[in-house]
C-alpha positions as a Markdown table, in Angstrom:
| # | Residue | x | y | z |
|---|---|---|---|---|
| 1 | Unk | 0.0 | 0.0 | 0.0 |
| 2 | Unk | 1.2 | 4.0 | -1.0 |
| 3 | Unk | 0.3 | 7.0 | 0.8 |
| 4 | Unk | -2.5 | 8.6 | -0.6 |
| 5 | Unk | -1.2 | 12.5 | -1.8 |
| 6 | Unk | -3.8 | 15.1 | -0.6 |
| 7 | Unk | -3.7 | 18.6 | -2.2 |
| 8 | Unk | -3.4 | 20.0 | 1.6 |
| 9 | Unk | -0.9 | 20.2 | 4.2 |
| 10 | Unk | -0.7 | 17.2 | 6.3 |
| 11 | Unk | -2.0 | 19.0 | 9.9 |
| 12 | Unk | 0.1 | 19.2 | 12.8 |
| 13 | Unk | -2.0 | 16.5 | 14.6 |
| 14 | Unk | -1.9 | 14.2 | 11.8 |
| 15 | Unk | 2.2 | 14.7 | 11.8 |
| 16 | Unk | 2.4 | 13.9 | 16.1 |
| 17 | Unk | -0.4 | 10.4 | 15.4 |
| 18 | Unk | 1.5 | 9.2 | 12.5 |
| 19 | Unk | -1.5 | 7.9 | 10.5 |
| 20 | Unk | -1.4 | 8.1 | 7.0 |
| 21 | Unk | -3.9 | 7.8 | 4.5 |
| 22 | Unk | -3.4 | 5.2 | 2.3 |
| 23 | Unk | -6.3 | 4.0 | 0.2 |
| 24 | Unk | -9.3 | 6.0 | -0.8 |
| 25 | Unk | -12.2 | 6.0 | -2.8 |
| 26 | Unk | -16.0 | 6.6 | -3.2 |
| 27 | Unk | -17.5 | 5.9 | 0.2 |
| 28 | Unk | -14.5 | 3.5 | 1.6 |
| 29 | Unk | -10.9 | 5.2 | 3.3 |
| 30 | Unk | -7.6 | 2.9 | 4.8 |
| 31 | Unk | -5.2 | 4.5 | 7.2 |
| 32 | Unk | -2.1 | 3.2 | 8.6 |
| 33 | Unk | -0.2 | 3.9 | 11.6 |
| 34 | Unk | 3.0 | 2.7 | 12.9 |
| 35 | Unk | 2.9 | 2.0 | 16.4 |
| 36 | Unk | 4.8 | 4.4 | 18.9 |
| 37 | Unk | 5.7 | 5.0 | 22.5 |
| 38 | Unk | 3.2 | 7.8 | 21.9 |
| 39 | Unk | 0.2 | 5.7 | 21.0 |
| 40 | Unk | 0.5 | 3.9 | 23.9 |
| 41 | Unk | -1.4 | 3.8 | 27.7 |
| 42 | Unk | 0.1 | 3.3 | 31.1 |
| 43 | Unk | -0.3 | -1.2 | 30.1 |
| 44 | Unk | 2.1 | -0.3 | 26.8 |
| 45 | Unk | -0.9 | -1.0 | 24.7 |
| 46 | Unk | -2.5 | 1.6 | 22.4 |
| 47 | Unk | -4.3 | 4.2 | 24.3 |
| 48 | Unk | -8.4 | 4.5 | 23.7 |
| 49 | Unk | -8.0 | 7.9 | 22.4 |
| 50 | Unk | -5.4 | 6.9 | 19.5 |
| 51 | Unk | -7.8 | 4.2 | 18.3 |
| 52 | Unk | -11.0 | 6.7 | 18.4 |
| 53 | Unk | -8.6 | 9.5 | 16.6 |
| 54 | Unk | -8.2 | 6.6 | 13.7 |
| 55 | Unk | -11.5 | 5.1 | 13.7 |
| 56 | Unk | -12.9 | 9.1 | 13.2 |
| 57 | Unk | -10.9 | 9.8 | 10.5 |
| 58 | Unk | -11.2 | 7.0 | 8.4 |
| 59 | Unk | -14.8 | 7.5 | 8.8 |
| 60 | Unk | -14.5 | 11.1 | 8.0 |
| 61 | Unk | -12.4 | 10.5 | 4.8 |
| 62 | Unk | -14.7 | 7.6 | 3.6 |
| 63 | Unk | -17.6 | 10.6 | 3.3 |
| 64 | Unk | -15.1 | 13.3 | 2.3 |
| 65 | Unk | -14.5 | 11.9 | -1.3 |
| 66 | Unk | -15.1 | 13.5 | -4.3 |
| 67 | Unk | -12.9 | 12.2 | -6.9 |
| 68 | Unk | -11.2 | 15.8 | -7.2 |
| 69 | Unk | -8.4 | 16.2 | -5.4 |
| 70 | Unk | -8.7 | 19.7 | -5.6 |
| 71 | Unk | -12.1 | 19.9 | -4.4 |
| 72 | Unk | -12.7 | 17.7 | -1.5 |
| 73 | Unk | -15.4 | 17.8 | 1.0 |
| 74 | Unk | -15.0 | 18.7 | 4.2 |
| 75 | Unk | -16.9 | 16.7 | 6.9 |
| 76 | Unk | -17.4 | 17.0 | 10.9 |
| 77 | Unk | -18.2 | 14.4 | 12.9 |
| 78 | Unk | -21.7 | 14.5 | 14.9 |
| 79 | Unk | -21.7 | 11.2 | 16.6 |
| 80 | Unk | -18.9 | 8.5 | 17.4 |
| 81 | Unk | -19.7 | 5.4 | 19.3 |
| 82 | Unk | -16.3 | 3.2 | 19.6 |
| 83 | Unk | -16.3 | -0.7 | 21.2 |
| 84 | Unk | -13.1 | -1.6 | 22.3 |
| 85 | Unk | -12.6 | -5.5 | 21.4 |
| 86 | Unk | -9.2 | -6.5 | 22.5 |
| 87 | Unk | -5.3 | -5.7 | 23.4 |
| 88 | Unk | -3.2 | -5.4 | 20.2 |
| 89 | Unk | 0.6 | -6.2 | 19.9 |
| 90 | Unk | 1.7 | -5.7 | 16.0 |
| 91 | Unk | 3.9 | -3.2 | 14.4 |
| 92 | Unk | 0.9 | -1.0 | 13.1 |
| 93 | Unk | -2.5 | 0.2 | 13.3 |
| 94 | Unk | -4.3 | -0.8 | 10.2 |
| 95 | Unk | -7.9 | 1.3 | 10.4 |
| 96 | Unk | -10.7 | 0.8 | 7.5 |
| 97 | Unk | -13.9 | 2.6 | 7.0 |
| 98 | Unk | -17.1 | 2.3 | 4.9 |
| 99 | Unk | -20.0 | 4.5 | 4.0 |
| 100 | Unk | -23.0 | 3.0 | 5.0 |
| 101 | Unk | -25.9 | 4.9 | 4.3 |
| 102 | Unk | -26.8 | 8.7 | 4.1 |
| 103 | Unk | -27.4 | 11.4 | 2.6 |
| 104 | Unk | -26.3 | 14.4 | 0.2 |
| 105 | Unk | -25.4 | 16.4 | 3.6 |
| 106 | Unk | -25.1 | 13.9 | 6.6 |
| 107 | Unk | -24.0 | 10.1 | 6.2 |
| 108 | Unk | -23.6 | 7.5 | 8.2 |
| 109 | Unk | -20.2 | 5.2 | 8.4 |
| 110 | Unk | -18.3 | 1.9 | 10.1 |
| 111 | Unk | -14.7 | 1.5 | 10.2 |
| 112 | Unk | -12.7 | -0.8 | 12.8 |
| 113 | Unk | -9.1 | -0.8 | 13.6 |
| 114 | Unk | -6.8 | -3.7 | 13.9 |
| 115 | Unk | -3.1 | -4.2 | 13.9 |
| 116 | Unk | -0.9 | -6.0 | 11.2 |
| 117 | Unk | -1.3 | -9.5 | 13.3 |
| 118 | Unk | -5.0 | -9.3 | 12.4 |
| 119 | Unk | -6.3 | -8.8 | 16.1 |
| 120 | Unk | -8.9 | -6.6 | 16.0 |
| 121 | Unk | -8.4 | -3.4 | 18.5 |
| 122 | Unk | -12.1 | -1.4 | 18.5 |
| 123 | Unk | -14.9 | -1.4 | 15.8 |
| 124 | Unk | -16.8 | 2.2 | 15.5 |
| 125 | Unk | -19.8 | 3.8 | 13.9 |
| 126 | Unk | -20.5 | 7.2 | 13.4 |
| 127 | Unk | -22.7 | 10.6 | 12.2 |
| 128 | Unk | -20.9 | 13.1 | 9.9 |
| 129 | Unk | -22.1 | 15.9 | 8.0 |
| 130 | Unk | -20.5 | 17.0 | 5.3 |
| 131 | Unk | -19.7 | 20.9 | 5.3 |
| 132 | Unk | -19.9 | 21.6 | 1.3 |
């Protein structure tokens, strides 16, 4: 898998996590993360928050695509609901999201998180609306 090139500077949160974009398409995103001393809770396991962070923006990108890089949409989330499944131990954070149903201005969206091992970390669902 390649990083995904946005027209936009990656943001300074998106630098400190380390996730990267690195598939994309109509109503599905993949991020990948390497895991770090920064990821990780007081057990050496990633912390909640990092998973959330991943599982939201996957989400966020599935809805966001518009097949012009220069034009993207810009979405902000309105609900998250995360369910934390089980400890991880790989190398990286893989983190996939789908589109599941919607509309032209809010959509709905799954994604879960797992690392490179194939244990899967947290499943989420969310509410975005998409600020065109």
């Amino acid at each position: 898998m390649h990083k995904v090139e946005l027209n936009e500077p990656l943001s300074g949160f998106q630098k400190h996590m380390g996730y990267e974009l690195v598939e994309w398409s109509n109503g599905v995103a993949k991020l990948m993360m390497p895991m770090g001393p920064h990821l990780l809770n007081r057990e050496g396991i990633p912390h909640g928050g990092a998973l959330a962070t991943v599982l939201d923006t996957a989400m966020g990108f599935a809805g966001s695509y518009t097949g012009d890089p220069d034009n993207p949409h810009i979405v902000m989330t309105l609900n998250l609901s995360v369910n934390y499944m089980a400890k991880v131990s790989g190398d990286c954070l893989i983190t996939t999201a789908k589109v599941t149903g919607g509309g032209h201005k809010t959509f709905f969206a799954k994604a879960s998180v797992s690392d490179d091992l194939g244990t899967v970390a947290a499943t989420a669902t969310g509410v975005f609306k998409r600020r065109i």
